[in-house]
Tab-separated table of C-alpha atoms in Angstrom:
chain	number	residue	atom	x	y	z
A	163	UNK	CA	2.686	-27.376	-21.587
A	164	UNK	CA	2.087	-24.345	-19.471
A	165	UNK	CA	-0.675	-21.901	-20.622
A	166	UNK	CA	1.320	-19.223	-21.349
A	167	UNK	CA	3.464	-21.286	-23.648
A	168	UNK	CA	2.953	-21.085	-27.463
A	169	UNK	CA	3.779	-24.054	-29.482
A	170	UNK	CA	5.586	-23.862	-32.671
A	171	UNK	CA	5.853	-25.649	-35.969
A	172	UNK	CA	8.413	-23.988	-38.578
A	173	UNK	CA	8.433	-25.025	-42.482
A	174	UNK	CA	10.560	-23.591	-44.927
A	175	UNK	CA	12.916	-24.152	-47.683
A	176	UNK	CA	16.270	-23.684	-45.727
A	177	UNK	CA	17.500	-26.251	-43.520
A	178	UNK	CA	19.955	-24.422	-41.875
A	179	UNK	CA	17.387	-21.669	-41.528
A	180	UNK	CA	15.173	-23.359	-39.703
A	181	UNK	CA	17.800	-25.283	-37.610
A	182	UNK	CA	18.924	-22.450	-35.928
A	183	UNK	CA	15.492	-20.527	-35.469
A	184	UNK	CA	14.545	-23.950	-34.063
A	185	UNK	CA	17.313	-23.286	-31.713
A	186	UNK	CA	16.746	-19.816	-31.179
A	187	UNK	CA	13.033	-19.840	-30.390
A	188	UNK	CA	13.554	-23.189	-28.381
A	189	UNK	CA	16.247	-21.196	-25.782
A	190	UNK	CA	13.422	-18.378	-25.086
A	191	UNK	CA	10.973	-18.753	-22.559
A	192	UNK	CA	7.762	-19.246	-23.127
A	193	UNK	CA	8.468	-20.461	-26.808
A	194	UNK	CA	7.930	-24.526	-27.647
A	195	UNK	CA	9.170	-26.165	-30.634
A	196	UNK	CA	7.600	-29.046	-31.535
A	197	UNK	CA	9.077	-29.239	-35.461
A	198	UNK	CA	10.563	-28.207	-37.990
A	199	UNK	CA	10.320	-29.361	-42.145
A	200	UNK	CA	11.360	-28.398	-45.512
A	201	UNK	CA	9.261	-29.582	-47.418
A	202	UNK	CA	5.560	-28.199	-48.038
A	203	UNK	CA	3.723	-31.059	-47.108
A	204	UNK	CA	5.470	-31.952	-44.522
A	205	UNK	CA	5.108	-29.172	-42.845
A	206	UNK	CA	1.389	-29.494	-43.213
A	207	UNK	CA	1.621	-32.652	-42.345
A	208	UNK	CA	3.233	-31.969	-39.279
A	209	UNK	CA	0.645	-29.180	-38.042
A	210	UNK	CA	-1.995	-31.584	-38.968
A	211	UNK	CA	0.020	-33.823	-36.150
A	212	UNK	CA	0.736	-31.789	-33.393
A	213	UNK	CA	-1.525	-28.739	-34.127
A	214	UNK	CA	0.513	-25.800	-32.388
A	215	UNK	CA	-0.614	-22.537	-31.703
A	216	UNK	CA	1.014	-20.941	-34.387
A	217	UNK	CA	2.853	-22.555	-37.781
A	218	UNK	CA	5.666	-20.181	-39.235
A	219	UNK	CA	6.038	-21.188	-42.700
A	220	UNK	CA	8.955	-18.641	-45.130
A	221	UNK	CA	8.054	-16.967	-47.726
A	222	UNK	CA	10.716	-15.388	-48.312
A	223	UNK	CA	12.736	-17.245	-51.537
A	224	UNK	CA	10.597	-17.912	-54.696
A	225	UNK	CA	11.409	-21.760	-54.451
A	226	UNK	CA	9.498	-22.601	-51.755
A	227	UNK	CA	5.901	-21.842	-51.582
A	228	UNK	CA	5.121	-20.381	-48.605
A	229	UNK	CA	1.858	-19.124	-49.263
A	230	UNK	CA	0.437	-22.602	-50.251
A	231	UNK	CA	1.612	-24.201	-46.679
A	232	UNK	CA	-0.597	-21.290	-45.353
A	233	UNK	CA	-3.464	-22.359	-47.134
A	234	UNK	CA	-3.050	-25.626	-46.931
A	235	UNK	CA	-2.553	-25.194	-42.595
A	236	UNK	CA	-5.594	-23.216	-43.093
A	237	UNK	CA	-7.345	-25.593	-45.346
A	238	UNK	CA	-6.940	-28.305	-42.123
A	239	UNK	CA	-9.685	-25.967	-40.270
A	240	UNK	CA	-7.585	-26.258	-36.706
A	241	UNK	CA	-7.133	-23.143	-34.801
A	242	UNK	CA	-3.272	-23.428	-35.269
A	243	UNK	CA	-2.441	-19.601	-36.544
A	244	UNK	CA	0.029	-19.204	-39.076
A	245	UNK	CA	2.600	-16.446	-39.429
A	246	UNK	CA	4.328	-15.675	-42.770
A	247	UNK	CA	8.141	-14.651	-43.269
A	248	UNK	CA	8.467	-12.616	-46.376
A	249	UNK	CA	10.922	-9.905	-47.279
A	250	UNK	CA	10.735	-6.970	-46.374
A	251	UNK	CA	8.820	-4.373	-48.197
A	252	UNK	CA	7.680	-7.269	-50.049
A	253	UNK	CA	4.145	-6.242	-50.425
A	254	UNK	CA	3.107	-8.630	-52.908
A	255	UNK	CA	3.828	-11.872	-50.830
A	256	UNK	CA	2.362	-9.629	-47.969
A	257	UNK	CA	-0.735	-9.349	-49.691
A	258	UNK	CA	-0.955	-13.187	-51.009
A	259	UNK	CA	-0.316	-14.094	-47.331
A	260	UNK	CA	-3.224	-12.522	-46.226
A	261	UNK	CA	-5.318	-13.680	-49.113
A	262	UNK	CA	-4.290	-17.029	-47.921
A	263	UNK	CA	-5.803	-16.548	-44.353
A	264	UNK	CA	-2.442	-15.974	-42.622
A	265	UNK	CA	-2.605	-14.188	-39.182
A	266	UNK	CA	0.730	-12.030	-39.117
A	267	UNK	CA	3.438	-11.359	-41.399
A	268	UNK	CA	7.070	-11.111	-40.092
A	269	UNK	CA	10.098	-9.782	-42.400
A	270	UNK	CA	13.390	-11.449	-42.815
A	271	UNK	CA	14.703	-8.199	-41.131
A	272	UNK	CA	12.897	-8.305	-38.054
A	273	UNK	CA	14.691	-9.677	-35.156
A	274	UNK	CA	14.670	-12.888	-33.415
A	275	UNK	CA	12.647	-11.024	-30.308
A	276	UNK	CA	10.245	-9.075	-33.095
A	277	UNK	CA	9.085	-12.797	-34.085
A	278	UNK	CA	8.832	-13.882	-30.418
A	279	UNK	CA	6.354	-11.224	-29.679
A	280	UNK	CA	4.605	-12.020	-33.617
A	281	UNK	CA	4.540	-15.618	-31.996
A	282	UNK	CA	2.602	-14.447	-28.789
A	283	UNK	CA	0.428	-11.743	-30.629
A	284	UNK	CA	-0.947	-14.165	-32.971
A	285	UNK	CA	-1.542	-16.618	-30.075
A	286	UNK	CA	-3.805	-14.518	-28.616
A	287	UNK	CA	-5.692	-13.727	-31.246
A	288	UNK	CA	-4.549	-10.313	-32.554
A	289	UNK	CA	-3.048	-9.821	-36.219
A	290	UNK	CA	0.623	-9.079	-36.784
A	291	UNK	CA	1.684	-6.658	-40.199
A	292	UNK	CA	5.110	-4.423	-39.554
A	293	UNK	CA	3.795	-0.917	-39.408
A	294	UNK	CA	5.000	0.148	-41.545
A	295	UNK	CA	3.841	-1.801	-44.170
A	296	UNK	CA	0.233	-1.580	-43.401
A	297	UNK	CA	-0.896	1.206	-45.039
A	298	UNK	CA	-0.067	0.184	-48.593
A	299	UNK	CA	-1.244	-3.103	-47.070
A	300	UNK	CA	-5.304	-1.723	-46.798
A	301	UNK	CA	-4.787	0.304	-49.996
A	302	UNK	CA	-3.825	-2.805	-52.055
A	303	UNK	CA	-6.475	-4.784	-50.043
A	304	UNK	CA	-9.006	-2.337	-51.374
A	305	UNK	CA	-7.877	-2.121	-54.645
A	306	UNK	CA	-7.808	-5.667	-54.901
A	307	UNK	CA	-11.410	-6.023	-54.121
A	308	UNK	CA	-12.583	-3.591	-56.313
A	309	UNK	CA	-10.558	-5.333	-59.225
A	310	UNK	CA	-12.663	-8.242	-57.838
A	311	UNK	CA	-16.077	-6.654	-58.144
A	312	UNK	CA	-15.695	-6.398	-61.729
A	313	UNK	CA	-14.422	-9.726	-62.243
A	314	UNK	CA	-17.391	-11.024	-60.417
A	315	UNK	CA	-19.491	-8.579	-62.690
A	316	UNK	CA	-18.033	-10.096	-65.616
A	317	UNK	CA	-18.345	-13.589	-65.209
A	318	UNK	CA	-22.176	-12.859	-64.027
A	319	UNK	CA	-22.250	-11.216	-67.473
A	320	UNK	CA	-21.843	-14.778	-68.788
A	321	UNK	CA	-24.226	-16.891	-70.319
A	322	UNK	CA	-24.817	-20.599	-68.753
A	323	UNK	CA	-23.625	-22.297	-71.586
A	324	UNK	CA	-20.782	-19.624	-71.939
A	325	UNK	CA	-19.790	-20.684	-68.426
A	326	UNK	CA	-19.616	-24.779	-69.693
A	327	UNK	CA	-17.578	-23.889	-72.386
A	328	UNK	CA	-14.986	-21.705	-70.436
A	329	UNK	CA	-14.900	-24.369	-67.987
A	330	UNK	CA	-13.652	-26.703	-70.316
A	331	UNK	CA	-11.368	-24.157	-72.263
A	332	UNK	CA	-9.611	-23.558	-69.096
A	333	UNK	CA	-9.046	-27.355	-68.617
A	334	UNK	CA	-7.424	-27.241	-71.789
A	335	UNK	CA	-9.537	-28.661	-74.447
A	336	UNK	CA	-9.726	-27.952	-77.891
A	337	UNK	CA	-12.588	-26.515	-79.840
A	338	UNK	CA	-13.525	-29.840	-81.357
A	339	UNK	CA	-13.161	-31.797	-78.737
A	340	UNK	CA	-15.622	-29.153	-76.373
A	341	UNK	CA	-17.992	-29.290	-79.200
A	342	UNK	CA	-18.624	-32.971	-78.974
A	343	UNK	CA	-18.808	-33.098	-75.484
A	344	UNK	CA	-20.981	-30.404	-75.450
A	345	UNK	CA	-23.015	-31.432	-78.243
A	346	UNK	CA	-22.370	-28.438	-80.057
A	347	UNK	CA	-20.636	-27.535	-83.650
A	348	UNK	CA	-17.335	-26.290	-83.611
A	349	UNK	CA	-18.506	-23.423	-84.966
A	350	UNK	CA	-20.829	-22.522	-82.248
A	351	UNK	CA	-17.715	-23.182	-79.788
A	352	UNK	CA	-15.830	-20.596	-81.404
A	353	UNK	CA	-18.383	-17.908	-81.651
A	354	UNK	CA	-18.872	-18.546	-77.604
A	355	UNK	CA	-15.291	-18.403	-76.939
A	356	UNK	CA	-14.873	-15.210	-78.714
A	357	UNK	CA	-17.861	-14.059	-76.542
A	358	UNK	CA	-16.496	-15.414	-73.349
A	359	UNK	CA	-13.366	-13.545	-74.172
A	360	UNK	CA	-14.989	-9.899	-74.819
A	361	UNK	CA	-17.626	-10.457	-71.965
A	362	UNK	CA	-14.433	-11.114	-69.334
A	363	UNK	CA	-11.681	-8.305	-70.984
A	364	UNK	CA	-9.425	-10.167	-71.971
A	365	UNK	CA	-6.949	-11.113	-75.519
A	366	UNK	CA	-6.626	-14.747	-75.075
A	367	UNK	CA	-7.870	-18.151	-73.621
A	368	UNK	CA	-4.381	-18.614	-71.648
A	369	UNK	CA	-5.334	-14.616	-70.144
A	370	UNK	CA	-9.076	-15.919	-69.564
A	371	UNK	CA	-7.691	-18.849	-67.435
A	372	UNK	CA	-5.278	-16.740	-65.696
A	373	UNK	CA	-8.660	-14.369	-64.962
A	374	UNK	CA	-10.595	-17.452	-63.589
A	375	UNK	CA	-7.929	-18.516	-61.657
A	376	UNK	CA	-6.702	-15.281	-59.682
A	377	UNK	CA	-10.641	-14.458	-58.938
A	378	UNK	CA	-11.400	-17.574	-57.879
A	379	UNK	CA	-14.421	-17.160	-59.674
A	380	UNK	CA	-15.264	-21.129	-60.441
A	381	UNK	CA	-15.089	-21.604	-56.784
A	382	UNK	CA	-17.482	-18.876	-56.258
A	383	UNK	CA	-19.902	-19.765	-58.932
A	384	UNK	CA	-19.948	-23.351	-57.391
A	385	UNK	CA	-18.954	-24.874	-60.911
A	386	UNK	CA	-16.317	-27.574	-61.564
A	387	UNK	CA	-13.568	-28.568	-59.031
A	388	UNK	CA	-12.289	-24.704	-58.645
B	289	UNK	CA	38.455	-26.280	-25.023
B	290	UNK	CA	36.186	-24.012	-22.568
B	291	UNK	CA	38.300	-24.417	-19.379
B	292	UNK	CA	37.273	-21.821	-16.694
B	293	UNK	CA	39.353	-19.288	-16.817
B	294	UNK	CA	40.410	-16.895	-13.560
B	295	UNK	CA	38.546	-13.313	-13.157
B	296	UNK	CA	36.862	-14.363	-16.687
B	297	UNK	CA	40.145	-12.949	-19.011
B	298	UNK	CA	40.068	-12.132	-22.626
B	299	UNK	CA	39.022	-14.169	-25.530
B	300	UNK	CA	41.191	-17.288	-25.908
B	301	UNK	CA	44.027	-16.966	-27.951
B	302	UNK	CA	42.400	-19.765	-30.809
B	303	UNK	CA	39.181	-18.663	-30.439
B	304	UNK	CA	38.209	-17.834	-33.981
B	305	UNK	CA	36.226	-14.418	-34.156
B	306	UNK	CA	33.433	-14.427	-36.934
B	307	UNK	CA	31.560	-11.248	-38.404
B	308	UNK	CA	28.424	-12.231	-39.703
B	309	UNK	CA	27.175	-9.385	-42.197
B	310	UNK	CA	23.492	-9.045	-43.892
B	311	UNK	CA	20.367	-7.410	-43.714
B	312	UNK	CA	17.965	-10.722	-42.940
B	313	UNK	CA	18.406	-10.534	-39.207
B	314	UNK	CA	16.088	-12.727	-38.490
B	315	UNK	CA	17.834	-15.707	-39.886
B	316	UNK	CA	21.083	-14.132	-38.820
B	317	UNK	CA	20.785	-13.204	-35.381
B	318	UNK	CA	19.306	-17.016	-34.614
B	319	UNK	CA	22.862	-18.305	-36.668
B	320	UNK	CA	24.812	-15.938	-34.678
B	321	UNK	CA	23.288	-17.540	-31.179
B	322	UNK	CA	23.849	-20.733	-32.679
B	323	UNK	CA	27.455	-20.832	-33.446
B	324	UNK	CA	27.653	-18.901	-29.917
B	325	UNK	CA	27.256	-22.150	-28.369
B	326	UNK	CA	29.635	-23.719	-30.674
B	327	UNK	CA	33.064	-21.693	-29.224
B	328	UNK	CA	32.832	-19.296	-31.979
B	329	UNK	CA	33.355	-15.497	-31.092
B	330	UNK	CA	30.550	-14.108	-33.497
B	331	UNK	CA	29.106	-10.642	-34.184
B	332	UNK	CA	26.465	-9.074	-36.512
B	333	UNK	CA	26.661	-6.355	-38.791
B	334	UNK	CA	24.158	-4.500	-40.936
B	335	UNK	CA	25.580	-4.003	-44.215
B	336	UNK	CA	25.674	-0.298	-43.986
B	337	UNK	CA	27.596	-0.935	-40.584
B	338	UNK	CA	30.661	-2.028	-42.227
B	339	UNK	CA	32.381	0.620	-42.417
B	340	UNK	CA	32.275	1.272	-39.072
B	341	UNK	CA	33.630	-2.440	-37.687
B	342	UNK	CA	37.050	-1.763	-38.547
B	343	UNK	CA	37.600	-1.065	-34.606
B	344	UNK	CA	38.064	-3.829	-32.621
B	345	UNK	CA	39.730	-6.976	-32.906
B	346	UNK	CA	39.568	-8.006	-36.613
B	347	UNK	CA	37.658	-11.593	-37.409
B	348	UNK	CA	39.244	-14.101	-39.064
B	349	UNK	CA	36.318	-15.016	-40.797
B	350	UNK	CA	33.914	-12.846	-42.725
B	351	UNK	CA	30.154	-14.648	-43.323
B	352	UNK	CA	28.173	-11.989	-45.978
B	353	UNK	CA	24.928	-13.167	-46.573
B	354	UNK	CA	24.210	-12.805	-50.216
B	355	UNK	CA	20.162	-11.555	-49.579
B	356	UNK	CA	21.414	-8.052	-49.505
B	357	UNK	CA	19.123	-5.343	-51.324
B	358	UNK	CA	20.398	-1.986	-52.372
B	359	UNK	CA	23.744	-2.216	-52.457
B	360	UNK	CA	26.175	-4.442	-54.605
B	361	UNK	CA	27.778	-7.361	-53.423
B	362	UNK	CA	30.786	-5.998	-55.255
B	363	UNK	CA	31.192	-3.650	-53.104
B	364	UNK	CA	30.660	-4.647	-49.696
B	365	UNK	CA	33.433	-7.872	-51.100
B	366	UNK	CA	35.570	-4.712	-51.844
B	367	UNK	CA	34.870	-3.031	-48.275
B	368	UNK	CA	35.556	-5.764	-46.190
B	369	UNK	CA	38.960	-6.602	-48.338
B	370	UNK	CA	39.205	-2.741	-47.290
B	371	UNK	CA	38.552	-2.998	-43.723
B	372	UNK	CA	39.411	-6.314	-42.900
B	373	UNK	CA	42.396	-7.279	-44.395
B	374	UNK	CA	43.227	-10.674	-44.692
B	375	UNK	CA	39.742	-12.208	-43.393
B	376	UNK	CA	38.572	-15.110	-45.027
B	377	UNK	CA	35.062	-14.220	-46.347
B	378	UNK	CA	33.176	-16.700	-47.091
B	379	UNK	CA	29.592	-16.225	-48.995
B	380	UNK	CA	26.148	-17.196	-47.582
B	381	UNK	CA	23.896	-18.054	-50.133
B	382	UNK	CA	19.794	-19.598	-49.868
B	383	UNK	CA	20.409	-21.840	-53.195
B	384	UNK	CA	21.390	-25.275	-54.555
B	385	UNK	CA	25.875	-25.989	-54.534
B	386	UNK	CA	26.238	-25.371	-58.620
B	387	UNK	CA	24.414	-21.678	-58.135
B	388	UNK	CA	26.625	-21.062	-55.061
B	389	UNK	CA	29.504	-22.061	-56.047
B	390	UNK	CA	29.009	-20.412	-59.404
B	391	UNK	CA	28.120	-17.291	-57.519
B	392	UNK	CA	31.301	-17.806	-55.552
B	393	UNK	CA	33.204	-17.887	-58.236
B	394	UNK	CA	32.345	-14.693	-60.108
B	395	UNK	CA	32.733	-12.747	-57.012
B	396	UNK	CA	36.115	-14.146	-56.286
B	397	UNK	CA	35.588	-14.674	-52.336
B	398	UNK	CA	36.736	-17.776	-50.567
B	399	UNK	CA	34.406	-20.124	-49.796
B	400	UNK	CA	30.515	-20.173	-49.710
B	401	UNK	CA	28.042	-22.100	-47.540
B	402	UNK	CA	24.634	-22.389	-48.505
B	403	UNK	CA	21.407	-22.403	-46.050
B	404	UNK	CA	19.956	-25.186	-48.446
B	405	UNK	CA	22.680	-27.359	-46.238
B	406	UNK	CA	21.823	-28.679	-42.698
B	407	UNK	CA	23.525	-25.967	-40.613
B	408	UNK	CA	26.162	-28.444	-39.089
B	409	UNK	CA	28.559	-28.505	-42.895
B	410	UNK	CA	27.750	-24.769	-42.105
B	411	UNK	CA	29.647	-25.352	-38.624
B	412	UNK	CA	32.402	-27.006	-40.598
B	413	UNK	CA	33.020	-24.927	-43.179
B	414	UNK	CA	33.579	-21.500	-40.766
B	415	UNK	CA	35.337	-23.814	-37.760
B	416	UNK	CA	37.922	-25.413	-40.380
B	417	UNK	CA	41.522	-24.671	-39.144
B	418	UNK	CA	42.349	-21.713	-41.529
B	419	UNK	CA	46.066	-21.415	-41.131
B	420	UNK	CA	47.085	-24.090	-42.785
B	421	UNK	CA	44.192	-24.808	-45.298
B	422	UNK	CA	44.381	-22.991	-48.634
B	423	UNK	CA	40.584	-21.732	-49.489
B	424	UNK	CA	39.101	-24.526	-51.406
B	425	UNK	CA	37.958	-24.021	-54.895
B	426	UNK	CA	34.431	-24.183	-54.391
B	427	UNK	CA	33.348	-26.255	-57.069
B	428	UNK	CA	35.044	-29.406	-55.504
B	429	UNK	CA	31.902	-29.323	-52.876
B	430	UNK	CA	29.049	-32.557	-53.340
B	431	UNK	CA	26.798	-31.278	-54.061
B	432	UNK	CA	23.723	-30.819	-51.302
B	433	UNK	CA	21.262	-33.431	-49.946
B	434	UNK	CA	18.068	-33.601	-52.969
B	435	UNK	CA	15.144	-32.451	-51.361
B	436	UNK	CA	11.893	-35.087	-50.416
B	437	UNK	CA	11.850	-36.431	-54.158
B	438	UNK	CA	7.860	-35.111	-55.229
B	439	UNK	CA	6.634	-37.061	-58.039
B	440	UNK	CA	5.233	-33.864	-59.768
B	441	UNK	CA	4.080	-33.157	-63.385
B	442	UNK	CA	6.975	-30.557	-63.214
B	443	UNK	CA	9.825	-32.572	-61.555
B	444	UNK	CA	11.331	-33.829	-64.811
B	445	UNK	CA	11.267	-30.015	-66.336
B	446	UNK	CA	14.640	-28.112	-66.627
B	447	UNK	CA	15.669	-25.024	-64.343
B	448	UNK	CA	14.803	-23.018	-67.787
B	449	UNK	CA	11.438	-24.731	-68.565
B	450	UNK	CA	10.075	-23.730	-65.154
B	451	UNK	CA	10.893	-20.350	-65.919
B	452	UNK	CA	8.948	-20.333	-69.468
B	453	UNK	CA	5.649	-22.412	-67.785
B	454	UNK	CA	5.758	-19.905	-65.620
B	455	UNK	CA	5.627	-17.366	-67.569
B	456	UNK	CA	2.848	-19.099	-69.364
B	457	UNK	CA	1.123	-19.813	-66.445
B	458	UNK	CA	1.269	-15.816	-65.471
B	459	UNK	CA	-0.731	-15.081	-69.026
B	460	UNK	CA	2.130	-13.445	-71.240
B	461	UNK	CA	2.601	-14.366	-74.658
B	462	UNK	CA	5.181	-16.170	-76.535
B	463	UNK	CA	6.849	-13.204	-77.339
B	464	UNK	CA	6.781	-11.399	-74.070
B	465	UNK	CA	8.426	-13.948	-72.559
B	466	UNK	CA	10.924	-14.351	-75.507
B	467	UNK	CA	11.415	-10.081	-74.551
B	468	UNK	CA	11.947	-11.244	-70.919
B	469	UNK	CA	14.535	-14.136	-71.369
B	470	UNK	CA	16.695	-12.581	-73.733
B	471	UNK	CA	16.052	-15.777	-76.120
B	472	UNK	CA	14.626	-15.839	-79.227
B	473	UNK	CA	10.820	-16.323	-80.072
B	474	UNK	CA	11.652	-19.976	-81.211
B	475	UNK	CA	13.490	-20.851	-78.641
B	476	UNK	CA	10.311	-20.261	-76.607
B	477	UNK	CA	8.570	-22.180	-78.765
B	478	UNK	CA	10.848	-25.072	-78.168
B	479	UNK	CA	11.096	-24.935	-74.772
B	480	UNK	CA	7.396	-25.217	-74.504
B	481	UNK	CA	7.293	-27.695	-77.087
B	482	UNK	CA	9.519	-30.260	-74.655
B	483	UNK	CA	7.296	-28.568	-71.649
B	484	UNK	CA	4.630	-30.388	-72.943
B	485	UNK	CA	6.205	-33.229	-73.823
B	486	UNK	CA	7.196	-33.972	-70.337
B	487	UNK	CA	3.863	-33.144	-69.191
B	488	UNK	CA	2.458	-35.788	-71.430
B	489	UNK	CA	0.098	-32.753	-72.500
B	490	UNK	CA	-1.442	-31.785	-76.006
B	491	UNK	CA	-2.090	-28.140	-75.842
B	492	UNK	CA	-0.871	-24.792	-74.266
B	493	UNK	CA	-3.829	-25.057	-71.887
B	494	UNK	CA	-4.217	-28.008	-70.632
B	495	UNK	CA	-0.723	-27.435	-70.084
B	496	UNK	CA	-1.265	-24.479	-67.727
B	497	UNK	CA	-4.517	-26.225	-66.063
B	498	UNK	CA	-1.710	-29.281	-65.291
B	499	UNK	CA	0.966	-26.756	-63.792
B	500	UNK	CA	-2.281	-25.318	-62.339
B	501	UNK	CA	-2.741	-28.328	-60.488
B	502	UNK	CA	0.637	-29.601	-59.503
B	503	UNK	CA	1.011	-26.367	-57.451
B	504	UNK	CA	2.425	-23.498	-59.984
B	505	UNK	CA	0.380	-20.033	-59.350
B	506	UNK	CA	0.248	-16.798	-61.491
B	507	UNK	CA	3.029	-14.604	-59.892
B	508	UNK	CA	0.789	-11.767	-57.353
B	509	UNK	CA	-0.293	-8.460	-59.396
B	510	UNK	CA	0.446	-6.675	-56.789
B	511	UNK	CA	2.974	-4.200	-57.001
B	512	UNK	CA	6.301	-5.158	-55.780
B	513	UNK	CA	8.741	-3.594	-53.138
C-alpha cells in the first residue's frame, strides 16, 4: 500500500449504504477499502483483522449503535482512527462520539469529497468536527464535565458500605436479598439506600443506576465490573 | 447497450433518467456514482432544489429519500407530482420492508426501496422496464435478508417492548413513559411485566443492569439538534 494511502474499514446498519460508499471511496485515489459490515461486531471484528488507518462506523439511525463500534475499535488499543457519521446538527451523537474516543465526526450531509479529506485529516493525526458545529461542541463538552464534577463529588460523599450496597442495588437485587449477602438487616439496607439516594440527588434506585452508569463512576472508583 | 456513439450525441433514446432527491448527500452522492456505472442517467437534488429542476429533460424516475428534516414529505410528494408529471417516484427509506412499505403506503407513491437491502434489489427496482409494468403494491415485497441473528437478552422482545426498556433504561417512570407512548399506565405495566419475562429477570433493576449489559445505553442528555 503506498504511504500516502489510507485504509478503510466501514460498519453500519445499511447495506446498500455502505455498498456504494465502498464504491465511492474505492474509485478515489488515495482511498483503500479493505471492508465493509453491518453488523457491530463485525465490524470490530474486522478492524481487529486488518487494522486500517481509519474505521468509519454510522451513527446516524437509532438502530444501529454506532457509538459502541467506536468504543469497542477503541477498546482494541490499535492506532486505527475512527470517524463517526451522525446527522447533522445532531449534537448529542456528536458529543457521545467524542466521549467514545472518536477522532472526527462527519454528517450525513457532507459530501462524498468532505469525507475523503475527514479520511486523510484523521490519518494524520488531526481531529475532524464540521465547523460549524464546534462551538456548541466545547460548550456541551464543558458543561458536561462540570455535571461530572459533582457526580464525582457525590459518590465521594458516599460511605464504603453505602458504595457495597449501591453496587448491588444497581445489579438489581432486592433489599433482602443485599442484606444477607451483606450480612446486614433489611432494615439497615433500607435506611442506606435512602441515604445513597439523597447523598447522589436523585428520586429512585432505577435514576441512581442511570447516575452510576452515565458517570462512569464504578469504573472510576475501581469497584465491581463497571 | 453502451455502443460508441459518433461525436459523443445525446443521451440514448432508452436511457432511463433518474432524479435522486434528499438532504443526506453523503449516502446519496456515492448512490448517484454508483448507478452511474450502471447506464442510468442520474442527478441529485437538494430538497429545496426542487422547484427549480423542472428545466431540463424530465426523469422517469423520481428516488426521494425519506431522511428529510424540515419539510414534509407531503409536500415535496406533492411538488414533484407538480413538477414532474408522470415520474414514477419511488421512496427511499433506512428501515425494515413492513415499515417501508407501510410508509409507502400512507404516502401514496409508487414503489419504495429500502437501504436495509443490498443495493443490487435497489438496482432492480429503479432499472425495471416501467412502460409496461403497473407500480407494484408494495406490500407484495419479501421481506429483507434478517440481520447476523445475535443471541441477545433483548432479541426475543417486541418492536414495542424495546421502546418501554428503553425508556426504563433512560430513568423515567412508569408513568412518564405511559405520557410518552400515548398508552395507558397499565399497559406499561404489562409490557414490562412480559419484558421481564423474556429476560428471565425478577425485578425492574436487574432488568435494566441486563439491558445494561446486552448493549442498551441511556439515550445522551445532551441537547438535541
Amino acid at each position: 500500500m503506498a504511504a500516502n494511502t489510507t485504509t478503510v474499514v466501514l460498519g453500519g446498519g445499511m447495506p446498500a449504504a455502505l455498498e456504494v460508499l465502498d464504491f465511492a471511496l474505492g474509485r478515489r485515489p488515495g482511498v483503500a477499502i479493505l471492508g465493509w459490515d453491518t453488523s457491530v461486531q463485525g465490524t470490530v471484528d474486522k478492524v481487529a483483522a486488518r487494522s486500517p488507518d481509519v474505521a468509519l462506523v454510522c451513527a446516524d439511525l437509532p438502530d444501529w449503535d454506532g457509538i459502541k463500534a467506536c468504543t469497542d475499535i477503541k477498546r482494541l488499543g490499535t492506532p486505527t482512527r475512527v470517524i463517526v457519521v451522525g446527522s447533522e446538527g445532531d449534537q448529542g451523537t456528536l458529543i457521545s462520539a467524542v466521549k467514545a474516543g472518536a477522532d472526527g465526526y462527519v454528517t450525513v450531509a457532507d459530501s462524498v469529497d468532505d469525507l475523503v479529506g475527514a479520511l486523510h485529516q484523521v490519518h494524520r493525526g488531526e481531529a475532524r468536527v464540521p465547523p460549524l458545529m464546534l462551538g456548541s461542541l466545547l460548550r456541551g463538552l464543558i458543561e458536561l464535565r462540570r455535571e461530572d464534577d459533582a457526580a464525582v463529588e457525590r459518590f465521594a460523599s458516599l460511605g464504603n458500605r453505602e458504595r457495597e450496597v449501591l453496587v448491588e442495588l444497581v445489579a438489581g437485587l432486592d433489599h433482602h436479598t443485599i442484606a444477607t449477602k451483606l450480612h446486614l438487616s433489611p432494615h439497615t439496607v433500607r435506611t442506606h439506600t435512602q441515604n445513597i439516594l439523597t447523598k447522589l440527588g436523585v428520586h429512585s434506585r432505577l435514576e441512581a443506576a442511570r447516575f452510576v452508569f452515565e458517570h462512569d463512576l464504578f469504573s472510576r472508583f475501581g469497584i465491581g465490573d463497571g | 447497450m453502451h455502443l460508441a456513439r459518433n461525436g459523443g450525441g445525446p443521451l440514448e433514446a432508452d436511457q432511463r433518467r433518474i432524479l435522486v432527491v434528499g438532504a443526506r448527500t453523503l449516502y446519496l452522492q456515492a448512490l448517484c456514482e454508483f448507478l452511474g456505472t450502471t447506464g442510468l442517467s442520474v442527478s441529485l437534488l437538494q430538497p429545496v432544489q426542487l422547484r427549480d429542476s423542472s428545466l431540463g429533460p424530465p426523469p422517469e424516475v423520481v428516488l426521494l429519500d425519506c431522511a428529510v428534516a424540515g419539510v414534509a414529505l407531503e409536500q415535496l410528494i406533492a411538488e414533484i407530482r407538480e413538477f414532474h408529471k408522470g415520474a414514477l417516484i419511488v421512496l427511499l427509506t433506512s428501515g425494515s420492508a413492513r415499515e417501508s412499505s407501510k410508509q409507502a403506503a400512507m404516502l401514496h407513491v409508487d414503489d419504495w426501496v429500502s437501504m436495509s437491502l443490498p443495493v443490487a434489489e435497489l438496482v432492480e427496482v429503479l432499472d425495471r422496464g416501467r412502460r409496461n409494468s403497473a407500480a407494484r403494491t408494495p406490500s407484495s415485497r419479501r421481506p429483507p435478508r434478517s440481520g447476523p441473528a445475535v443471541e441477545s437478552p433483548l432479541s426475543s422482545l417486541s418492536e414495542r417492548e424495546l421502546s418501554v426498556l428503553r425508556l426504563v433504561v433512560d430513568g423515567h417512570s412508569a408513568d412518564e413513559i405511559a405520557a410518552t407512548l400515548g398508552i395507558s399506565r397499565h399497559t406499561v405495566r404489562t409490557h414490562l411485566q412480559n419484558v421481564m419475562a423474556k429476560m428471565l429477570v425478577s425485578s425492574r433493576m436487574e432488568m435494566v443492569s441486563v439491558a445494561r449489559k446486552s448493549g442498551m445505553r441511556p439515550a445522551p442528555t445532551a441537547p438535541t439538534s
